[in-house]
Amino acid sequence: MKVSVGDSLSGLIRLYPLQTSHNRHDFNYNNYLQHQGIQAKGFPVGEIHKTGHSQDLYSVCHMIRNNLATKLQQVIPDSTTYKLLAALCLGCRQEITSATKELFQNTGTIHILAISGLHIGAIFAFFLCLLRLFHFKSRKSRLILIPLIWFVACITGLSPSACRAATILSFITIGEAFKQETIPSNAAAAFFSLLINPELLYSVSFQMSYAAYTGIILIYPLMQIKKMHKFIRPLYTLLCISFSAQIMTLPIMAYYFHSISLNSIFINLIAVPTASFLLYGGIMLLALPGFISFYLSYIIIGLAHLFIFSLQLFSRVVINLPDLYPTATHVILFYLIIILAIIYLITRKRQVLRFICCSV
């Protein structure tokens, strides 16, 4: 029996309450489920029947995503490329093989497979280029991008990182349309997200997303160099953004996944631009007619295999720190050290330096 989001099912189910793990070194999946509002696991002991179907925003977006994934599968003859583009463009990660997930995880590029601010920002830039192409140059015309970007976020599953990016881009677009100075407020985006769903505070994706963006806001401005060659500046900017984002996510990765990759910053210098090209390629394949997309897909297939091959080369020299089991106190102290270091770089006060030494 095929089921889809919105279907109502009926049957005899045996329920088992979630058992919490007493081993603090393990990722507690049952606690994670409880934070998602799930209190028990159910297993069918008889036949399951479909009793009806309800249409709501979530089920409609899920249906659209399935239709787009079907088109992507039809125009891309290579299964590896299809699975990669389905994850990049639509957030369909369930078909990614365990070997591919392990490759991305070992190289510190697993964030590319999850719909995040990187993807929403790239799609926003794509829509912005289309507006300029059709000569919509007024700032108020950009307001049409707000429902479009939220539509993309809905189709891809409304992940915390996608909602954060869509909220911040909405603030910026509204501010520019009405000629008001705006600051991309990470806290405001978090406030509205938690107002709708307070349980997001316990989501690993939520914590990673806001930690990465906070790092970019706080650390990246301190690393800027005014005098630099114009050909070196884009590479240096990408390196600084990658470092700023990852330095703030290291404690969370160590706390939940017990391992961190030290050279992922340099691997992302190649992985992030390549993934952006693949994302734009996937959008073009979805937007163009099927017979045109089929022939263009061979270019995307070549780029996807080159991308995976480069990650396989990097995976041979990856430097990981395994078996990390920090407590919540360690994580708090680590963030305290980072914040104090930022304050010291701005103020250069010796008293702040003393606080850093005490925290260490």
GROMACS .gro file of C-alpha atoms in nm:
model
  360
    1MET     CA    1   0.000   0.000   0.000
    2LYS     CA    2   0.134   0.342  -0.101
    3VAL     CA    3   0.082   0.615   0.154
    4SER     CA    4   0.153   0.986   0.134
    5VAL     CA    5   0.145   1.284   0.367
    6GLY     CA    6  -0.215   1.363   0.461
    7ASP     CA    7  -0.344   1.003   0.449
    8SER     CA    8  -0.542   0.871   0.746
    9LEU     CA    9  -0.459   0.513   0.847
   10SER     CA   10  -0.643   0.266   1.067
   11GLY     CA   11  -0.522  -0.057   1.223
   12LEU     CA   12  -0.423  -0.242   1.538
   13ILE     CA   13  -0.100  -0.093   1.675
   14ARG     CA   14   0.109  -0.205   1.969
   15LEU     CA   15   0.263   0.094   2.146
   16TYR     CA   16   0.596   0.096   2.329
   17PRO     CA   17   0.692   0.396   2.547
   18LEU     CA   18   1.027   0.551   2.466
   19GLN     CA   19   1.312   0.429   2.685
   20THR     CA   20   1.579   0.686   2.769
   21SER     CA   21   1.941   0.583   2.741
   22HIS     CA   22   2.157   0.603   3.055
   23ASN     CA   23   2.483   0.613   2.858
   24ARG     CA   24   2.573   0.978   2.820
   25HIS     CA   25   2.828   0.893   2.549
   26ASP     CA   26   2.555   0.779   2.307
   27PHE     CA   27   2.336   0.999   2.091
   28ASN     CA   28   2.001   0.965   2.271
   29TYR     CA   29   1.758   0.914   1.982
   30ASN     CA   30   1.460   0.864   2.214
   31ASN     CA   31   1.521   1.203   2.377
   32TYR     CA   32   1.539   1.352   2.029
   33LEU     CA   33   1.199   1.197   1.944
   34GLN     CA   34   1.048   1.330   2.267
   35HIS     CA   35   1.160   1.682   2.176
   36GLN     CA   36   0.974   1.634   1.846
   37GLY     CA   37   0.654   1.563   2.042
   38ILE     CA   38   0.672   1.182   2.001
   39GLN     CA   39   0.607   0.985   2.319
   40ALA     CA   40   0.592   0.625   2.195
   41LYS     CA   41   0.679   0.394   1.907
   42GLY     CA   42   0.403   0.195   1.741
   43PHE     CA   43   0.431  -0.135   1.554
   44PRO     CA   44   0.141  -0.282   1.353
   45VAL     CA   45   0.021  -0.629   1.457
   46GLY     CA   46  -0.237  -0.657   1.179
   47GLU     CA   47  -0.338  -0.513   0.846
   48ILE     CA   48  -0.335  -0.135   0.801
   49HIS     CA   49  -0.618   0.032   0.608
   50LYS     CA   50  -0.629   0.373   0.444
   51THR     CA   51  -0.940   0.556   0.565
   52GLY     CA   52  -0.910   0.896   0.399
   53HIS     CA   53  -0.692   1.188   0.291
   54SER     CA   54  -0.681   1.548   0.408
   55GLN     CA   55  -0.542   1.842   0.212
   56ASP     CA   56  -0.340   2.100   0.399
   57LEU     CA   57  -0.037   2.315   0.327
   58TYR     CA   58   0.208   2.045   0.433
   59SER     CA   59   0.050   1.770   0.222
   60VAL     CA   60   0.024   1.998  -0.085
   61CYS     CA   61   0.391   2.100  -0.055
   62HIS     CA   62   0.489   1.735  -0.012
   63MET     CA   63   0.295   1.643  -0.327
   64ILE     CA   64   0.468   1.920  -0.525
   65ARG     CA   65   0.807   1.801  -0.399
   66ASN     CA   66   0.730   1.444  -0.506
   67ASN     CA   67   0.626   1.564  -0.853
   68LEU     CA   68   0.947   1.764  -0.891
   69ALA     CA   69   1.154   1.466  -0.771
   70THR     CA   70   0.979   1.247  -1.030
   71LYS     CA   71   1.067   1.492  -1.308
   72LEU     CA   72   1.427   1.508  -1.185
   73GLN     CA   73   1.447   1.128  -1.195
   74GLN     CA   74   1.308   1.121  -1.550
   75VAL     CA   75   1.554   1.372  -1.696
   76ILE     CA   76   1.866   1.242  -1.516
   77PRO     CA   77   1.965   0.891  -1.629
   78ASP     CA   78   2.237   0.858  -1.362
   79SER     CA   79   2.105   0.747  -1.021
   80THR     CA   80   2.398   0.891  -0.822
   81THR     CA   81   2.349   1.237  -0.970
   82TYR     CA   82   1.971   1.219  -0.925
   83LYS     CA   83   2.003   1.134  -0.555
   84LEU     CA   84   2.256   1.414  -0.501
   85LEU     CA   85   2.043   1.676  -0.680
   86ALA     CA   86   1.726   1.558  -0.506
   87ALA     CA   87   1.897   1.628  -0.172
   88LEU     CA   88   2.045   1.962  -0.285
   89CYS     CA   89   1.736   2.104  -0.456
   90LEU     CA   90   1.441   1.939  -0.281
   91GLY     CA   91   1.571   1.816   0.054
   92CYS     CA   92   1.500   1.449  -0.037
   93ARG     CA   93   1.785   1.287   0.157
   94GLN     CA   94   1.621   0.950   0.221
   95GLU     CA   95   1.759   0.805  -0.103
   96ILE     CA   96   2.120   0.904  -0.036
   97THR     CA   97   2.321   0.585   0.019
   98SER     CA   98   2.500   0.525   0.348
   99ALA     CA   99   2.837   0.525   0.167
  100THR     CA  100   2.771   0.872   0.024
  101LYS     CA  101   2.656   1.003   0.363
  102GLU     CA  102   2.970   0.865   0.524
  103LEU     CA  103   3.185   1.032   0.256
  104PHE     CA  104   3.026   1.372   0.322
  105GLN     CA  105   3.047   1.321   0.697
  106ASN     CA  106   3.416   1.225   0.693
  107THR     CA  107   3.505   1.530   0.486
  108GLY     CA  108   3.301   1.769   0.701
  109THR     CA  109   3.066   1.858   0.413
  110ILE     CA  110   2.752   1.682   0.538
  111HIS     CA  111   2.585   2.023   0.579
  112ILE     CA  112   2.567   2.048   0.198
  113LEU     CA  113   2.312   1.764   0.185
  114ALA     CA  114   2.076   1.946   0.424
  115ILE     CA  115   1.867   2.239   0.302
  116SER     CA  116   2.020   2.535   0.482
  117GLY     CA  117   2.091   2.904   0.447
  118LEU     CA  118   2.345   2.819   0.175
  119HIS     CA  119   2.070   2.673  -0.047
  120ILE     CA  120   1.800   2.931   0.032
  121GLY     CA  121   2.050   3.214  -0.024
  122ALA     CA  122   2.158   3.067  -0.358
  123ILE     CA  123   1.796   3.030  -0.472
  124PHE     CA  124   1.721   3.385  -0.356
  125ALA     CA  125   2.016   3.513  -0.563
  126PHE     CA  126   1.885   3.312  -0.861
  127PHE     CA  127   1.541   3.474  -0.834
  128LEU     CA  128   1.704   3.816  -0.795
  129CYS     CA  129   1.897   3.765  -1.120
  130LEU     CA  130   1.573   3.670  -1.296
  131LEU     CA  131   1.411   3.995  -1.180
  132ARG     CA  132   1.704   4.195  -1.317
  133LEU     CA  133   1.695   3.995  -1.640
  134PHE     CA  134   1.330   4.094  -1.695
  135HIS     CA  135   1.411   4.457  -1.601
  136PHE     CA  136   1.233   4.464  -1.263
  137LYS     CA  137   1.482   4.705  -1.111
  138SER     CA  138   1.268   4.881  -0.850
  139ARG     CA  139   1.327   4.775  -0.492
  140LYS     CA  140   0.958   4.723  -0.422
  141SER     CA  141   0.940   4.465  -0.703
  142ARG     CA  142   1.165   4.247  -0.488
  143LEU     CA  143   0.876   4.196  -0.244
  144ILE     CA  144   0.754   3.922  -0.477
  145LEU     CA  145   1.061   3.722  -0.374
  146ILE     CA  146   0.931   3.682  -0.017
  147PRO     CA  147   0.642   3.442  -0.100
  148LEU     CA  148   0.865   3.266  -0.354
  149ILE     CA  149   1.142   3.202  -0.104
  150TRP     CA  150   0.894   3.081   0.159
  151PHE     CA  151   0.735   2.855  -0.102
  152VAL     CA  152   1.077   2.700  -0.162
  153ALA     CA  153   1.127   2.660   0.214
  154CYS     CA  154   0.787   2.484   0.241
  155ILE     CA  155   0.861   2.246  -0.046
  156THR     CA  156   1.199   2.150   0.099
  157GLY     CA  157   1.049   2.062   0.439
  158LEU     CA  158   1.068   2.384   0.644
  159SER     CA  159   1.393   2.289   0.815
  160PRO     CA  160   1.507   2.529   1.094
  161SER     CA  161   1.802   2.652   0.886
  162ALA     CA  162   1.581   2.714   0.580
  163CYS     CA  163   1.328   2.906   0.794
  164ARG     CA  164   1.611   3.112   0.946
  165ALA     CA  165   1.744   3.208   0.603
  166ALA     CA  166   1.397   3.284   0.467
  167THR     CA  167   1.312   3.501   0.770
  168ILE     CA  168   1.634   3.703   0.751
  169LEU     CA  169   1.602   3.748   0.373
  170SER     CA  170   1.241   3.864   0.425
  171PHE     CA  171   1.358   4.127   0.676
  172ILE     CA  172   1.628   4.249   0.437
  173THR     CA  173   1.392   4.261   0.136
  174ILE     CA  174   1.123   4.455   0.326
  175GLY     CA  175   1.383   4.698   0.461
  176GLU     CA  176   1.530   4.764   0.115
  177ALA     CA  177   1.185   4.801  -0.044
  178PHE     CA  178   1.086   5.077   0.198
  179LYS     CA  179   1.436   5.228   0.217
  180GLN     CA  180   1.488   5.144   0.582
  181GLU     CA  181   1.823   5.046   0.725
  182THR     CA  182   1.810   4.687   0.848
  183ILE     CA  183   2.048   4.456   1.027
  184PRO     CA  184   2.009   4.083   0.943
  185SER     CA  185   1.893   3.987   1.291
  186ASN     CA  186   1.975   3.631   1.383
  187ALA     CA  187   1.798   3.674   1.718
  188ALA     CA  188   1.477   3.801   1.553
  189ALA     CA  189   1.466   3.501   1.319
  190ALA     CA  190   1.520   3.264   1.613
  191PHE     CA  191   1.249   3.443   1.814
  192PHE     CA  192   0.982   3.402   1.544
  193SER     CA  193   1.082   3.039   1.481
  194LEU     CA  194   1.059   2.951   1.850
  195LEU     CA  195   0.733   3.145   1.881
  196ILE     CA  196   0.578   2.907   1.627
  197ASN     CA  197   0.750   2.591   1.753
  198PRO     CA  198   0.930   2.616   2.091
  199GLU     CA  199   1.051   2.254   2.063
  200LEU     CA  200   1.292   2.366   1.788
  201LEU     CA  201   1.526   2.482   2.065
  202TYR     CA  202   1.623   2.116   2.120
  203SER     CA  203   1.674   2.045   1.747
  204VAL     CA  204   2.035   1.979   1.644
  205SER     CA  205   1.967   2.140   1.306
  206PHE     CA  206   1.834   2.454   1.477
  207GLN     CA  207   2.136   2.481   1.706
  208MET     CA  208   2.387   2.419   1.426
  209SER     CA  209   2.221   2.665   1.190
  210TYR     CA  210   2.206   2.957   1.432
  211ALA     CA  211   2.553   2.885   1.570
  212ALA     CA  212   2.700   2.897   1.217
  213TYR     CA  213   2.525   3.223   1.129
  214THR     CA  214   2.622   3.380   1.462
  215GLY     CA  215   2.983   3.289   1.387
  216ILE     CA  216   2.964   3.462   1.049
  217ILE     CA  217   2.819   3.777   1.208
  218LEU     CA  218   3.069   3.796   1.496
  219ILE     CA  219   3.395   3.651   1.360
  220TYR     CA  220   3.395   3.726   0.986
  221PRO     CA  221   3.410   4.110   1.025
  222LEU     CA  222   3.725   4.074   1.241
  223MET     CA  223   3.904   3.881   0.965
  224GLN     CA  224   3.853   4.130   0.682
  225ILE     CA  225   4.161   4.282   0.518
  226LYS     CA  226   4.115   4.604   0.320
  227LYS     CA  227   4.418   4.587   0.091
  228MET     CA  228   4.412   4.263  -0.106
  229HIS     CA  229   4.450   4.156  -0.468
  230LYS     CA  230   4.114   4.133  -0.646
  231PHE     CA  231   4.177   3.772  -0.756
  232ILE     CA  232   4.271   3.656  -0.404
  233ARG     CA  233   3.984   3.836  -0.225
  234PRO     CA  234   3.700   3.593  -0.327
  235LEU     CA  235   3.904   3.292  -0.210
  236TYR     CA  236   3.999   3.465   0.115
  237THR     CA  237   3.637   3.571   0.175
  238LEU     CA  238   3.512   3.215   0.128
  239LEU     CA  239   3.783   3.086   0.361
  240CYS     CA  240   3.690   3.341   0.631
  241ILE     CA  241   3.316   3.266   0.604
  242SER     CA  242   3.380   2.892   0.622
  243PHE     CA  243   3.609   2.932   0.924
  244SER     CA  244   3.368   3.170   1.101
  245ALA     CA  245   3.072   2.936   1.057
  246GLN     CA  246   3.253   2.618   1.155
  247ILE     CA  247   3.436   2.748   1.461
  248MET     CA  248   3.099   2.812   1.629
  249THR     CA  249   2.957   2.471   1.537
  250LEU     CA  250   3.254   2.266   1.664
  251PRO     CA  251   3.127   2.237   2.026
  252ILE     CA  252   2.782   2.122   1.908
  253MET     CA  253   2.934   1.864   1.672
  254ALA     CA  254   3.157   1.732   1.949
  255TYR     CA  255   2.864   1.718   2.193
  256TYR     CA  256   2.620   1.534   1.965
  257PHE     CA  257   2.839   1.343   1.719
  258HIS     CA  258   3.158   1.298   1.930
  259SER     CA  259   3.387   1.381   1.637
  260ILE     CA  260   3.504   1.691   1.449
  261SER     CA  261   3.690   1.735   1.121
  262LEU     CA  262   3.984   1.978   1.138
  263ASN     CA  263   4.048   2.026   0.767
  264SER     CA  264   3.685   2.058   0.660
  265ILE     CA  265   3.739   2.436   0.634
  266PHE     CA  266   3.970   2.389   0.336
  267ILE     CA  267   3.761   2.111   0.180
  268ASN     CA  268   3.459   2.343   0.186
  269LEU     CA  269   3.651   2.593  -0.030
  270ILE     CA  270   3.590   2.352  -0.318
  271ALA     CA  271   3.276   2.176  -0.196
  272VAL     CA  272   3.057   2.484  -0.138
  273PRO     CA  273   3.106   2.649  -0.484
  274THR     CA  274   3.066   2.313  -0.659
  275ALA     CA  275   2.749   2.236  -0.465
  276SER     CA  276   2.616   2.582  -0.561
  277PHE     CA  277   2.676   2.508  -0.931
  278LEU     CA  278   2.499   2.173  -0.891
  279LEU     CA  279   2.209   2.348  -0.716
  280TYR     CA  280   2.170   2.597  -1.000
  281GLY     CA  281   2.199   2.312  -1.250
  282GLY     CA  282   1.921   2.122  -1.072
  283ILE     CA  283   1.697   2.432  -1.073
  284MET     CA  284   1.750   2.470  -1.448
  285LEU     CA  285   1.667   2.104  -1.510
  286LEU     CA  286   1.343   2.146  -1.313
  287ALA     CA  287   1.248   2.472  -1.485
  288LEU     CA  288   1.319   2.375  -1.847
  289PRO     CA  289   1.109   2.137  -2.060
  290GLY     CA  290   1.192   1.769  -2.022
  291PHE     CA  291   1.353   1.710  -2.362
  292ILE     CA  292   1.595   2.002  -2.310
  293SER     CA  293   1.672   1.903  -1.951
  294PHE     CA  294   1.754   1.548  -2.059
  295TYR     CA  295   2.044   1.662  -2.279
  296LEU     CA  296   2.166   1.927  -2.035
  297SER     CA  297   2.170   1.668  -1.757
  298TYR     CA  298   2.486   1.507  -1.896
  299ILE     CA  299   2.682   1.823  -1.808
  300ILE     CA  300   2.541   1.808  -1.454
  301ILE     CA  301   2.622   1.435  -1.431
  302GLY     CA  302   2.986   1.501  -1.521
  303LEU     CA  303   3.012   1.779  -1.261
  304ALA     CA  304   2.846   1.563  -0.993
  305HIS     CA  305   3.085   1.271  -1.050
  306LEU     CA  306   3.382   1.509  -1.049
  307PHE     CA  307   3.254   1.652  -0.719
  308ILE     CA  308   3.222   1.309  -0.556
  309PHE     CA  309   3.562   1.203  -0.694
  310SER     CA  310   3.727   1.513  -0.541
  311LEU     CA  311   3.565   1.436  -0.204
  312GLN     CA  312   3.697   1.079  -0.224
  313LEU     CA  313   4.048   1.217  -0.278
  314PHE     CA  314   4.013   1.453   0.019
  315SER     CA  315   3.873   1.175   0.239
  316ARG     CA  316   4.211   0.999   0.228
  317VAL     CA  317   4.382   1.281   0.416
  318VAL     CA  318   4.101   1.391   0.648
  319ILE     CA  319   4.214   1.481   1.000
  320ASN     CA  320   3.942   1.393   1.249
  321LEU     CA  321   3.930   1.422   1.627
  322PRO     CA  322   3.726   1.116   1.735
  323ASP     CA  323   3.595   1.002   2.073
  324LEU     CA  324   3.503   1.347   2.202
  325TYR     CA  325   3.252   1.346   2.489
  326PRO     CA  326   3.221   1.702   2.623
  327THR     CA  327   2.963   1.783   2.888
  328ALA     CA  328   2.723   2.076   2.871
  329THR     CA  329   2.962   2.268   3.100
  330HIS     CA  330   3.249   2.217   2.852
  331VAL     CA  331   3.033   2.346   2.566
  332ILE     CA  332   2.930   2.657   2.762
  333LEU     CA  333   3.292   2.730   2.859
  334PHE     CA  334   3.406   2.688   2.498
  335TYR     CA  335   3.150   2.943   2.376
  336LEU     CA  336   3.248   3.173   2.662
  337ILE     CA  337   3.611   3.159   2.546
  338ILE     CA  338   3.509   3.241   2.188
  339ILE     CA  339   3.295   3.539   2.294
  340LEU     CA  340   3.565   3.671   2.527
  341ALA     CA  341   3.825   3.633   2.249
  342ILE     CA  342   3.605   3.838   2.016
  343ILE     CA  343   3.562   4.107   2.283
  344TYR     CA  344   3.938   4.114   2.341
  345LEU     CA  345   4.012   4.156   1.968
  346ILE     CA  346   3.775   4.455   1.964
  347THR     CA  347   3.868   4.624   2.293
  348ARG     CA  348   4.225   4.494   2.358
  349LYS     CA  349   4.168   4.512   2.734
  350ARG     CA  350   4.391   4.302   2.958
  351GLN     CA  351   4.105   4.232   3.196
  352VAL     CA  352   3.925   4.039   2.920
  353LEU     CA  353   4.244   3.842   2.861
  354ARG     CA  354   4.244   3.738   3.227
  355PHE     CA  355   3.885   3.611   3.192
  356ILE     CA  356   3.993   3.407   2.888
  357CYS     CA  357   4.274   3.245   3.088
  358CYS     CA  358   4.032   3.162   3.371
  359SER     CA  359   3.784   3.006   3.128
  360VAL     CA  360   4.059   2.798   2.967
   0.00000   0.00000   0.00000
